[in-house]
Each structure stands twice: as structure tokens, then as C-alpha cells.
Coordinates of C-alpha atoms and ligand atoms in Angstrom, one line a residue:
M1 CA 23.6 6.3 -1.4
L2 CA 22.2 8.9 -4.9
A3 CA 18.0 8.6 -4.8
V4 CA 16.5 11.9 -6.6
P5 CA 13.0 12.7 -7.2
F6 CA 10.8 11.9 -10.1
V7 CA 8.9 14.6 -10.3
P8 CA 5.4 13.5 -11.4
F9 CA 5.3 11.3 -9.2
E10 CA 6.1 13.8 -6.5
L11 CA 3.2 15.6 -7.9
F12 CA 0.9 12.6 -8.4
D13 CA 1.7 12.0 -4.1
W14 CA 1.3 15.8 -3.8
L15 CA -2.4 15.7 -5.0
A16 CA -3.3 12.7 -3.7
R17 CA -2.8 13.7 -0.4
V18 CA -4.2 17.7 -1.0
L19 CA -7.2 16.2 -3.0
P20 CA -10.5 16.1 -0.8
G21 CA -10.2 12.2 0.7
A22 CA -13.5 11.6 -1.7
V23 CA -12.2 12.3 -4.8
V24 CA -8.9 9.8 -3.9
T25 CA -11.2 7.0 -2.9
F26 CA -12.6 7.5 -5.6
G27 CA -9.9 7.4 -8.4
I28 CA -8.9 4.0 -6.3
D29 CA -12.2 2.6 -6.2
L30 CA -12.6 2.6 -10.0
I31 CA -8.9 1.9 -10.8
V32 CA -9.5 -1.3 -8.6
A33 CA -12.8 -1.7 -9.8
L34 CA -11.3 -1.8 -13.5
I35 CA -8.7 -3.7 -12.7
S36 CA -9.7 -6.7 -11.2
P37 CA -12.0 -7.7 -13.5
L38 CA -8.7 -8.0 -16.2
D39 CA -7.3 -10.7 -13.6
L40 CA -3.6 -9.1 -14.8
G41 CA -2.1 -10.1 -11.2
E42 CA -1.5 -9.3 -8.0
L43 CA -4.1 -6.7 -7.4
S44 CA -1.7 -4.5 -5.4
A45 CA 1.1 -4.4 -8.0
V46 CA -0.7 -3.3 -11.4
A47 CA -3.0 -0.6 -9.2
K48 CA 0.7 1.1 -8.5
A49 CA 1.7 0.4 -11.7
V50 CA -1.6 1.8 -13.2
E51 CA -1.3 4.7 -10.4
Q52 CA 2.2 5.6 -11.9
A53 CA 0.8 5.4 -15.7
L54 CA -1.3 8.1 -14.8
A55 CA 1.3 10.1 -12.8
V56 CA 2.8 10.5 -15.9
G57 CA 0.2 11.2 -17.6
I58 CA -0.5 14.0 -15.6
F59 CA 2.4 15.2 -15.7
L60 CA 2.3 15.2 -19.5
A61 CA -0.7 16.8 -19.8
A62 CA -0.3 19.6 -17.5
G63 CA 2.7 20.6 -19.0
A64 CA 1.7 21.0 -22.8
A65 CA -1.0 22.8 -21.3
L66 CA 0.9 25.2 -19.5
G67 CA 2.6 25.0 -23.4
A68 CA -0.4 25.6 -24.9
L69 CA -1.2 29.2 -22.2
L70 CA 2.1 30.4 -22.9
F71 CA 2.1 29.5 -26.1
G72 CA -1.6 32.2 -26.8
L73 CA -0.1 34.6 -24.5
S74 CA 3.4 35.0 -26.9
G75 CA 1.4 36.7 -29.4
T76 CA 2.6 40.0 -27.7
L77 CA 5.8 38.9 -26.1
P78 CA 8.5 39.6 -28.7
A79 CA 11.0 36.9 -30.3
R80 CA 14.3 37.8 -27.9
M81 CA 11.7 37.2 -24.5
W82 CA 10.6 34.0 -25.4
Y83 CA 13.8 32.2 -24.0
P84 CA 13.7 34.4 -21.0
T85 CA 10.0 34.2 -20.2
S86 CA 9.9 30.3 -20.5
V87 CA 12.9 29.8 -18.2
V88 CA 11.7 32.0 -15.2
L89 CA 8.4 30.1 -15.7
G90 CA 9.9 26.4 -16.1
A91 CA 12.2 28.4 -12.6
A92 CA 8.7 29.2 -10.6
F93 CA 7.1 25.9 -11.6
G94 CA 10.2 24.2 -9.8
L95 CA 9.9 26.1 -7.5
A96 CA 6.4 25.8 -6.4
A97 CA 7.2 21.7 -7.2
L98 CA 10.6 22.1 -4.8
S99 CA 8.3 24.0 -1.7
V100 CA 5.4 20.6 -2.3
S101 CA 8.4 18.0 -1.7
F102 CA 10.1 20.0 1.2
G103 CA 6.9 20.7 2.4
A104 CA 6.2 16.6 2.5
A105 CA 9.9 16.1 4.1
S106 CA 9.3 18.8 7.4
L107 CA 6.5 16.4 8.4
S108 CA 9.3 14.1 9.4
A109 CA 11.5 16.8 11.0
T110 CA 14.6 14.0 11.2
A111 CA 16.6 13.6 8.7
A112 CA 15.7 9.6 8.1
D113 CA 14.5 9.9 4.5
S114 CA 17.9 8.7 2.8
S115 CA 17.7 11.3 -0.4
N116 CA 20.3 14.0 0.0
P117 CA 18.3 17.4 -0.1
V118 CA 20.2 19.3 -2.1
V119 CA 20.5 16.7 -4.6
S120 CA 16.8 16.6 -5.1
G121 CA 16.5 20.2 -5.5
F122 CA 19.1 20.8 -7.8
W123 CA 17.1 17.7 -9.5
I124 CA 13.5 19.0 -9.7
M125 CA 15.2 22.7 -10.1
L126 CA 17.1 20.8 -13.4
T127 CA 13.7 19.2 -14.3
F128 CA 12.2 22.2 -14.4
L129 CA 14.7 24.7 -16.2
T130 CA 15.2 21.9 -19.1
W131 CA 11.3 21.6 -19.9
G132 CA 11.2 25.9 -20.1
A133 CA 13.9 25.9 -22.1
A134 CA 12.7 23.5 -23.7
L135 CA 9.3 25.3 -24.3
A136 CA 11.1 27.7 -25.7
W137 CA 13.6 25.8 -28.7
T138 CA 10.4 24.5 -29.9
Y139 CA 8.3 27.4 -29.9
R140 CA 11.3 29.6 -31.9
R141 CA 12.1 27.1 -34.2
L142 CA 8.2 26.8 -35.7
S143 CA 8.2 30.7 -35.1
S144 CA 11.2 31.3 -37.3
A145 CA 9.5 29.0 -39.9
S146 CA 6.4 30.2 -40.2
T147 CA 7.1 34.2 -40.5
Q148 CA 8.9 33.0 -43.9
H149 CA 5.7 33.6 -45.5
A150 CA 3.7 36.8 -43.7
A151 CA 0.7 36.1 -46.4
E152 CA 0.0 32.7 -45.1
A153 CA 0.1 33.1 -41.5
A154 CA -3.0 33.3 -40.6
I155 CA -2.9 29.6 -41.9
V156 CA 0.1 28.6 -40.6
Q157 CA -0.8 30.0 -37.0
R158 CA -3.3 27.8 -37.0
L159 CA -1.4 24.9 -37.8
D160 CA 1.4 25.5 -36.2
R161 CA -0.5 25.2 -33.2
R162 CA -1.4 22.1 -33.6
R163 CA 2.4 21.2 -34.0
F164 CA 3.9 23.4 -31.3
L165 CA 2.0 21.3 -29.3
L166 CA 2.7 17.6 -31.1
R167 CA 6.2 19.0 -30.7
L168 CA 6.1 20.3 -26.9
G169 CA 4.4 17.1 -26.0
G170 CA 6.7 15.4 -27.7
A171 CA 9.2 17.4 -25.8
T172 CA 7.9 16.9 -22.5
A173 CA 7.6 12.9 -22.8
V174 CA 11.4 12.8 -23.7
I175 CA 12.0 15.1 -20.2
T176 CA 9.5 12.8 -18.4
V177 CA 11.6 9.4 -19.7
A178 CA 14.6 10.4 -19.9
G179 CA 14.3 11.7 -15.7
A180 CA 12.4 8.7 -14.8
G181 CA 15.2 6.4 -16.5
L182 CA 17.9 8.7 -14.8
A183 CA 15.5 8.3 -11.1
S184 CA 15.7 4.7 -11.5
L185 CA 19.6 3.9 -11.9
L186 CA 20.1 6.2 -9.0
R187 CA 17.7 4.4 -6.9
S188 CA 18.2 1.5 -8.3
E189 CA 21.8 1.3 -6.0
G190 CA 20.2 1.8 -3.0
R191 CA 17.8 -0.5 -3.1
G192 CA 20.7 -3.7 -4.3
R193 CA 22.4 -2.6 -0.7
L194 CA 19.6 -3.5 1.5
D195 CA 18.5 -6.6 -1.1
A196 CA 22.3 -7.5 -0.2
D197 CA 22.6 -6.9 3.4
A198 CA 19.2 -9.1 3.7
G199 CA 20.2 -12.1 1.3
S200 CA 23.7 -12.3 3.8
A201 CA 21.1 -12.9 6.3
G202 CA 18.3 -15.8 5.4
T203 CA 14.7 -15.5 6.1
W204 CA 13.2 -16.6 9.6
S205 CA 11.0 -19.4 7.1
Q206 CA 14.2 -21.0 5.7
R207 CA 16.0 -21.8 8.9
N208 CA 12.7 -23.0 10.8
A209 CA 9.7 -25.1 10.7
L210 CA 6.0 -23.3 10.4
P211 CA 5.1 -23.6 14.8
N212 CA 1.6 -25.5 13.0
Q213 CA 4.2 -28.0 11.9
G214 CA 2.0 -31.3 12.1
A215 CA -0.9 -29.9 11.6
T216 CA -3.3 -32.6 11.0
V217 CA -5.1 -31.1 8.7
E218 CA -4.0 -30.6 5.2
P219 CA -4.6 -27.7 2.7
A220 CA -6.5 -29.0 -0.2
P221 CA -4.0 -29.1 -3.1
G222 CA -4.3 -25.2 -4.4
T223 CA -4.6 -23.4 -1.9
R224 CA -2.8 -20.4 -1.3
P225 CA 0.7 -20.8 0.6
E226 CA -0.3 -20.0 4.1
F227 CA 2.7 -18.6 4.9
T228 CA 3.4 -15.3 2.3
L229 CA 7.0 -14.8 1.6
P230 CA 7.5 -11.2 2.1
N231 CA 8.4 -10.5 -1.6
D232 CA 4.7 -12.1 -2.1
H233 CA 3.4 -9.7 0.3
Y234 CA 0.8 -7.2 -1.2
R235 CA 1.6 -3.9 -0.1
I236 CA -0.6 -1.0 0.2
D237 CA -0.1 2.4 0.6
I238 CA -0.3 6.6 -0.7
N239 CA 3.5 6.4 -2.1
L240 CA 4.3 5.8 -6.2
T241 CA 8.0 5.4 -4.3
P242 CA 8.0 4.1 -1.0
P243 CA 10.2 6.5 1.6
T244 CA 14.0 5.1 1.4
V245 CA 14.5 5.4 5.6
A246 CA 18.3 5.5 6.5
G247 CA 18.3 4.0 9.0
D248 CA 21.1 4.7 10.9
Q249 CA 20.2 7.8 10.9
W250 CA 16.4 7.5 11.5
R251 CA 15.3 8.5 15.8
L252 CA 11.7 8.3 16.8
R253 CA 10.8 11.1 18.5
V254 CA 8.1 11.1 21.8
G255 CA 6.5 14.0 22.2
G256 CA 3.7 15.9 23.1
L257 CA 1.8 15.3 26.7
V258 CA 5.1 13.2 27.1
D259 CA 7.5 15.1 30.3
T260 CA 10.2 15.3 28.5
A261 CA 10.3 14.6 24.5
R262 CA 13.0 12.0 23.9
E263 CA 14.2 9.8 20.9
F264 CA 14.9 5.8 20.1
T265 CA 17.8 4.7 17.8
L266 CA 16.0 1.0 16.3
E267 CA 18.9 -0.3 18.2
E268 CA 17.7 1.2 21.6
L269 CA 14.4 -0.6 20.7
Q270 CA 15.5 -4.0 19.4
N271 CA 17.1 -4.2 22.8
Y272 CA 13.3 -4.9 24.3
R273 CA 12.4 -8.2 24.8
P274 CA 11.3 -8.8 21.4
M275 CA 7.9 -10.6 20.5
H276 CA 7.1 -12.4 17.7
Q277 CA 3.5 -12.9 16.0
F278 CA 1.8 -14.8 13.3
I279 CA -0.1 -11.7 11.3
T280 CA -2.1 -11.6 9.1
M281 CA -3.5 -8.5 8.0
S282 CA -5.8 -7.3 5.3
C283 CA -6.1 -3.7 3.7
I284 CA -9.8 -2.2 3.7
S285 CA -9.9 -2.1 0.5
N286 CA -9.3 -6.0 -0.8
P287 CA -12.3 -6.6 -2.8
L288 CA -15.0 -9.9 -1.8
G289 CA -11.9 -12.7 -2.4
G290 CA -9.1 -10.3 -3.5
D291 CA -5.7 -10.3 -3.0
L292 CA -4.7 -7.5 -0.6
I293 CA -4.2 -9.8 2.6
S294 CA -1.3 -11.5 3.2
T295 CA 0.2 -13.6 6.6
T296 CA 4.0 -13.2 7.5
R297 CA 6.2 -13.6 10.8
W298 CA 6.4 -10.1 12.4
T299 CA 9.0 -9.0 15.0
G300 CA 9.0 -6.0 17.7
V301 CA 8.5 -4.5 21.4
S302 CA 5.0 -5.0 22.6
M303 CA 3.6 -1.5 23.4
Q304 CA 2.6 -2.1 26.9
R305 CA 6.4 -2.9 27.3
L306 CA 7.6 0.6 26.3
L307 CA 5.2 2.5 27.5
P308 CA 6.8 3.3 30.8
D309 CA 9.5 4.3 28.8
L310 CA 7.4 7.0 27.3
G311 CA 7.1 9.5 30.1
L312 CA 3.8 9.7 29.6
V313 CA 2.3 12.6 31.9
D314 CA -1.6 12.4 33.2
G315 CA -4.0 13.6 30.7
A316 CA -2.4 11.3 28.4
T317 CA -5.3 9.1 26.0
H318 CA -4.1 8.8 22.9
L319 CA -1.3 8.0 20.8
K320 CA -0.3 9.8 17.1
I321 CA 1.8 7.7 15.3
S322 CA 3.6 9.2 11.8
S323 CA 5.1 8.5 9.1
V324 CA 8.1 10.0 7.1
D325 CA 5.4 9.9 4.2
G326 CA 3.1 12.3 6.1
F327 CA 0.0 9.1 6.9
F328 CA -0.9 8.6 10.7
E329 CA -3.1 6.9 12.9
I330 CA -4.0 7.6 17.0
V331 CA -3.8 4.3 19.1
P332 CA -6.1 4.7 22.4
L333 CA -3.9 3.8 25.2
E334 CA -6.4 1.3 26.5
T335 CA -5.7 0.0 23.8
I336 CA -2.1 -0.9 23.7
E337 CA -3.1 -1.4 28.0
A338 CA -5.6 -3.7 26.9
D339 CA -3.3 -6.4 24.1
E340 CA 0.1 -6.7 24.9
R341 CA 0.3 -7.4 21.0
V342 CA 0.2 -4.3 20.3
M343 CA 3.8 -3.8 18.7
L344 CA 5.7 -1.8 17.0
A345 CA 7.9 -4.5 14.8
Y346 CA 11.3 -3.9 13.1
Q347 CA 10.9 -7.6 11.6
W348 CA 9.4 -9.6 9.3
D349 CA 10.7 -13.2 8.4
G350 CA 13.8 -12.8 10.3
L351 CA 14.9 -9.4 7.8
P352 CA 14.2 -5.6 8.6
L353 CA 11.5 -4.4 7.0
P354 CA 11.2 -4.4 3.1
T355 CA 11.4 -0.2 2.3
E356 CA 8.0 -0.8 0.8
N357 CA 6.7 -2.7 4.1
G358 CA 8.0 -0.1 6.6
F359 CA 11.9 -0.1 7.2
P360 CA 12.6 0.7 9.4
L361 CA 9.4 1.2 12.0
R362 CA 5.9 -0.3 11.6
I363 CA 3.1 -0.3 14.1
Y364 CA 0.4 -4.0 14.9
V365 CA -2.8 -3.3 15.9
P366 CA -4.6 -6.5 16.3
D367 CA -8.2 -6.9 14.7
V368 CA -7.5 -3.5 12.3
Y369 CA -7.7 -3.5 8.5
G370 CA -4.2 -2.6 7.2
M371 CA -5.1 1.8 7.7
K372 CA -4.9 1.7 11.0
Q373 CA -1.3 0.7 11.5
P374 CA 1.2 3.2 10.0
K375 CA 4.5 2.3 8.3
W376 CA 8.1 4.3 8.8
I377 CA 6.5 5.5 12.3
D378 CA 9.3 8.3 13.4
R379 CA 7.0 10.4 15.4
I380 CA 4.9 9.4 19.0
E381 CA 3.2 11.5 20.0
A382 CA 0.5 11.7 23.3
I383 CA -2.4 13.3 23.0
D384 CA -5.3 13.5 25.7
D385 CA -8.1 13.0 22.5
W386 CA -9.3 11.0 20.1
E387 CA -8.7 12.2 16.4
Q388 CA -9.2 10.9 13.1
G389 CA -6.6 9.4 11.3
F390 CA -5.4 9.9 7.4
W391 CA -7.6 7.5 5.8
V392 CA -10.6 8.6 8.3
V393 CA -10.4 12.1 7.8
R394 CA -10.6 10.9 4.5
G395 CA -13.9 8.8 4.8
W396 CA -13.3 6.1 6.0
D397 CA -14.4 3.8 8.9
D398 CA -13.6 5.0 12.7
T399 CA -13.0 1.6 13.5
A400 CA -11.4 -0.7 10.4
R401 CA -12.3 -3.5 12.6
M402 CA -11.7 -6.2 10.3
R403 CA -14.4 -8.4 8.6
S404 CA -14.8 -11.5 8.7
T405 CA -14.3 -13.5 5.8
S406 CA -13.9 -17.3 4.0
V407 CA -12.4 -17.4 0.7
I408 CA -12.7 -20.1 -1.8
D409 CA -9.3 -20.9 -3.1
T410 CA -9.7 -24.5 -5.3
V411 CA -12.3 -26.8 -6.2
A412 CA -10.0 -29.4 -6.9
T413 CA -11.0 -31.4 -9.9
D414 CA -8.1 -32.8 -10.4
M415 CA -7.7 -34.3 -7.4
V416 CA -10.2 -36.6 -6.7
A417 CA -9.9 -39.3 -4.1
T418 CA -11.1 -42.4 -2.4
G419 CA -12.9 -41.8 1.4
T420 CA -15.9 -41.5 3.8
T421 CA -16.8 -38.6 5.0
D422 CA -19.9 -37.7 7.6
S423 CA -22.3 -36.9 4.9
S424 CA -21.1 -39.9 2.5
P425 CA -20.6 -43.0 5.7
G426 CA -19.4 -45.4 1.8
A427 CA -16.6 -44.8 0.2
A428 CA -16.6 -42.5 -2.5
A429 CA -15.3 -40.3 -4.6
L430 CA -14.3 -36.8 -3.1
V431 CA -12.7 -33.7 -4.1
P432 CA -10.9 -31.9 -2.4
I433 CA -12.7 -27.7 -1.9
G434 CA -10.2 -25.8 0.5
G435 CA -9.6 -21.8 0.9
I436 CA -9.0 -19.7 4.1
A437 CA -11.2 -17.8 6.6
H438 CA -10.5 -14.5 9.1
A439 CA -12.1 -13.0 11.3
G440 CA -9.4 -10.0 12.2
A441 CA -8.3 -11.1 16.0
R442 CA -11.1 -13.2 16.9
G443 CA -10.1 -16.5 15.3
I444 CA -12.9 -18.4 13.5
S445 CA -14.4 -21.4 15.1
R446 CA -16.4 -23.3 11.8
V447 CA -16.6 -22.7 8.2
E448 CA -19.2 -24.8 6.5
V449 CA -19.7 -24.9 2.5
R450 CA -22.8 -25.0 0.6
V451 CA -23.0 -26.8 -3.0
D452 CA -25.6 -25.7 -5.2
D453 CA -29.1 -25.3 -2.7
G454 CA -28.4 -27.8 -0.5
D455 CA -27.0 -27.5 3.1
W456 CA -24.6 -26.4 4.7
H457 CA -21.7 -29.0 5.8
E458 CA -18.6 -29.2 8.0
A459 CA -15.5 -28.2 6.7
R460 CA -12.3 -29.3 8.8
L461 CA -9.9 -26.9 10.2
R462 CA -6.2 -26.6 9.7
Q463 CA -4.4 -25.5 12.5
P464 CA -3.5 -21.9 12.2
L465 CA -0.1 -20.0 12.6
S466 CA -1.4 -18.6 15.8
E467 CA -4.8 -16.9 16.3
L468 CA -4.0 -13.7 14.7
T469 CA -4.3 -15.6 11.3
W470 CA -6.2 -16.8 8.5
V471 CA -7.4 -20.5 9.3
I472 CA -7.1 -22.9 6.2
W473 CA -10.4 -24.8 5.9
R474 CA -11.3 -27.6 3.8
Y475 CA -13.8 -29.9 2.6
D476 CA -13.8 -33.0 1.0
W477 CA -16.9 -32.9 -1.1
P478 CA -18.7 -36.5 -2.5
F479 CA -18.5 -36.1 -5.8
E480 CA -21.5 -35.5 -8.2
A481 CA -20.8 -34.4 -12.5
G482 CA -22.3 -32.0 -13.6
Q483 CA -22.0 -27.9 -13.0
H484 CA -22.4 -26.5 -9.6
T485 CA -21.9 -23.9 -7.5
F486 CA -19.4 -23.9 -4.4
T487 CA -20.4 -21.5 -1.4
V488 CA -18.4 -20.4 1.9
R489 CA -19.3 -18.7 5.1
C490 CA -17.4 -18.6 8.1
F491 CA -18.6 -18.3 11.9
D492 CA -15.9 -16.3 14.1
G493 CA -14.5 -17.0 17.6
D494 CA -17.6 -16.1 18.8
G495 CA -19.8 -17.5 16.7
T496 CA -20.6 -14.7 15.2
P497 CA -21.5 -15.4 11.2
Q498 CA -20.1 -13.7 8.6
I499 CA -21.9 -11.3 7.5
T500 CA -23.9 -12.0 4.3
E501 CA -24.9 -9.5 3.0
R502 CA -23.3 -7.5 -0.5
N503 CA -21.5 -4.5 1.0
P504 CA -18.7 -2.4 -0.9
V505 CA -15.0 -2.2 -0.1
H506 CA -15.7 1.8 1.5
P507 CA -16.2 2.8 4.0
S508 CA -15.8 0.0 7.0
G509 CA -14.8 -3.4 4.1
A510 CA -16.5 -5.9 1.4
T511 CA -18.3 -8.1 3.8
G512 CA -21.2 -10.8 1.3
L513 CA -20.9 -14.5 0.7
I514 CA -18.6 -15.4 -1.9
S515 CA -19.2 -18.8 -4.5
K516 CA -17.1 -20.5 -7.0
R517 CA -18.5 -22.2 -10.4
A518 CA -16.9 -25.1 -11.2
R519 CA -17.7 -28.3 -14.2
L520 CA -16.9 -31.6 -12.8
Ligands
MTE601 N1 3.2 5.5 6.3 C1 2.2 4.5 5.8 N2 1.6 3.6 6.7 C2 0.7 2.6 6.3 C3 -0.2 3.0 5.0 C4 0.4 4.7 3.9 O1 0.3 4.8 3.2 N3 1.5 4.9 5.0 N4 -1.2 2.3 4.6 C5 -1.9 1.5 5.5 C6 -2.6 0.6 4.9 S1 -4.1 1.3 3.9 C7 -2.5 -0.5 5.1 S2 -3.8 -1.9 3.9 C8 -1.3 -1.2 5.1 C9 -0.5 -2.4 4.1 O2 0.7 -2.6 4.7 P1 1.6 -3.5 3.8 O3 2.0 -2.2 2.5 O4 3.0 -3.8 3.6 O5 0.7 -4.9 3.4 O6 -0.2 -0.4 5.6 C10 -1.0 0.9 5.6 N5 -0.1 1.6 6.8
MO602 MO1 -5.5 -0.5 3.4

């Protein structure tokens, strides 16, 4: 499999890591704020597309700006020096890009990333050398035209500046687009192979009934699927293209405060007794009622089971979990010792983790947002103190405990049925209203719905897939014609109500009540 880097994406990913956290967070918030109201579709997919466009835009602008700079300096340069100079310039940028690219790769010392470093390096250099050559070519063509009429030199010079920029921009764009096409062509081979493996086995959910089969409360029509198919699971991470890891070469390296450094293969991890958990995970950047929250079946090994085999020595108090993309988080040993549900997971819905979602290994930590749960893990380091994780360094909440949240998915105005409820003992036309409620690993004890400024009515709760997943609720509302506002609130397992005050996603996750208006 050949996987070559796409230079604009590499540059963008690098910027996202080195720019101050506040700038990056501001950028992400801005993208989410701009695209959410447009309702273009699944938030994580749209955001990735916008970021990719931005990456290409930044690359084009930088290419044109560098060209313009060279153009400005070129007055002092004899014509025969243009080609060599541009090529040297291209080579210099190529080398800079190379060091960035391999700097990122060396964060993961196992050669598990399936892209071949020689091929990648060659590819990056080729991109920049082509760019350098295009620069010289453009400049040469334009200046030979301009020197024919020396008298008009001043005007032509000014005119040419614009034409030069346009042409150079065009040349950079052609190189970028051609590079993108080639890179994705080469890469799609690899992706196809993984999918083929996946397809032959079939998913767990295709072969099995969900554990709450026979639950008495049926979701209101229009409620989101209770179980998210892995392909539909949201995806959020710091990469424009997900790291592709070769499973057979991959090793989980364990070091730091251990008696001897050691490694685990994927197979060795899979030889431990597996653990299956239905889990709802959410991104801390999920806007109120947003779609950066999903539920699937995770399989892996409990960290409690693995712990005795890590060789930790006295003084170790935390594990630093790091990923091939440079992402990392710190998990206290206390958390692992107190909760067997902390797990290193290698399957979703009975299949190896999808590339986007962390193949071959990711961690699950109950009750905290996704930002605390590295994907594509390749290293565990035992340390003797807490440290800030990747997003904590960049200004997000230390603990990132999941907020309680409840969402109205549907007011099923076209599904009016006749029946009775506590609030209307006589037979009445009922409108099913429904959605989800979730409170991390704390469970949901109660969901209530209010219509306009009326009283709160208790909704019925469907038995969830597990204590770690969202709960589907349903309230059959006695129909009243007119325009109405429906509001929902939930209480976690301890009876603690969700926070009603509005808070933005940054830095600790969104809070506030969600309302939906409907005309009946
Ligand atoms: N290696 C790595 N792991 C990561 C991230 C990342 O950028 N890199 N993002 C985290 C964040 S912010 C979230 S919300 C979850 C999302 O997991 P998913 O994409 O599988 O839904 O992955 C987490 N793990
Ligand atoms: Mo996230």
C-alpha cells in the first residue's frame, strides 16, 4: 500500500499543533459557529471539509506570497540565476516541510504508520521542487515579454506583477490539485483493503439483537437511531487525514516508571479476556443538541486486567497515553483501579476500529468527554504526577466530565394517536415527543417535558443499551392545536438536574435547556 502525504494538509496539521491553543480553539469555534446554522449536514464531516478547503487555501496563499516575494527580489538577479534560485528555494521549503513531516512521525517511534518514509520524503520534495520550477518558468515567460519594449518597462513591470501573481497562483493551484488527486488515488487503495477485511466478517449488530430488545417503551417516531452504525459515528480529531497504521507492525510500547520497558502486539492484547461495552461518546465541542455524540459497542481489554502485566514500579501514579498523531492524555492509576470499565478498545461493533476512529487501539474512560480518550494509541508511559493532556494544554477543562444533556429529536406531529396519559385520564389525541438524554456514566433517572410555560411532565424512559449510553425518552402529549414551544430537562442517576444556565462549549462543555417549536 502506498500512502503519500498531501502537503497542504501536512502544513495545516502542523500549524494546528504549533499555533497557540487559544488561536486553534478560536478557529474551531468559528468554523462550528459558521457552519452550524447553515445546516449542511453532519457537523463533523462538514467541519473536516471546511478545514480541508482552508488548508488548500492557506497553501495557495502562502505559495503565491512566497512567489511575490521572490518576484520583488528578482530585480537584482541576473536572468540565468532564476531557475537555480527557484529550485533552491523549492528545495529549501521542501526540506522544511520534510522536517515538519518527520518531526510529527518521530513522535511515534514505532514505524507503525504505513506510509513509507522514503516515498513520503520523495513526494514532498517533488511537490516543492515542481513548485520552484513553476515559479521560475512563470517569471521567465513574463519577463521576456516585458523586456521587448524597454521604454514601457515601468508600466509593463506593474502590469506583469498582477499577471505574474495570477499565473503563479494558477501554477500553484494546478500543482496542489494534481498533488491532491494523486495522493488520494494512491491512498484509496489502502482504504479499500481495510474495508474489504471488514466486510467479510460482518458487524456484530448485523448478527445479534441489541441487549434491550423487548424494552417496553418504543422510541417516538423520528427519534435518532439508538445504536449508531460505525460508519455514522461522529469523528473529531486533529488530523485532516487520519493516521493509517499497519496493524501487523504496530506495537503498544510501555515505558517510564516500569521495571523493564515492554511491548504488546495487537494479538497479545486480544488474548486477554475481552470486554464488551455499549458506550455513548460525545465531543466536548458538541453544541447543544448537536450531532457530535454517538453510541456503539466497544470491545477491548479492561485496563485493570492489563495493569499487572505493565511492570509498574513504586511511585507510578499516572499513565500518559500517547498516539501516533502526537495526541496524548493522562489517566490517573486511581481511576483505573476504581473502575474496571476503563478499557483499551480494538473493536467497534465487532470489527477492527475504523481508520478514522483510531485503528488499531484507543482508550475508553467513563464519564469524560472524547478529548480525554486518545485514538491510534502506540505508547503508555508510567509517570509520577498528573500532567495536562493535549486539549488541556490548549485551554480546555482539566477533567472534562461529561455534562448532563437532554435533546428533543422529534415532535411527531404527523403521528397523532389516541390514548390516555396521567395528565389526561380521558381518551385524547396524543402527539409523541421524544429524544435522548445522557449524563456520562451517571445514568438518567428522570426526564421531563414542558409545553410553553406549563408544568413539567415526566417522560417515559426506554431501557438503555447500557448504563454508559444515552437513554431514549418519550412523552405522549395531549394534542392542542396552535404554535407551541417544547422544552426538555433531565436528572442524572443521583437525581442531580442538568444545568439550565447557558454555557458555550468552551472550556467545559455546553449547558442549557433545549426547546423546540412546532405548529400543530
Ligand atoms: N489520537 C487522537 N485521539 C483523539 C483525538 C485526536 O485528535 N487524536 N481527538 C479526541 C476527541 S476531541 C474526540 S471527541 C474523540 C472522537 O472520537 P471519534 O472520532 O472516534 O468519534 O477522539 C479523541 N481522541
Ligand atoms: Mo472532542
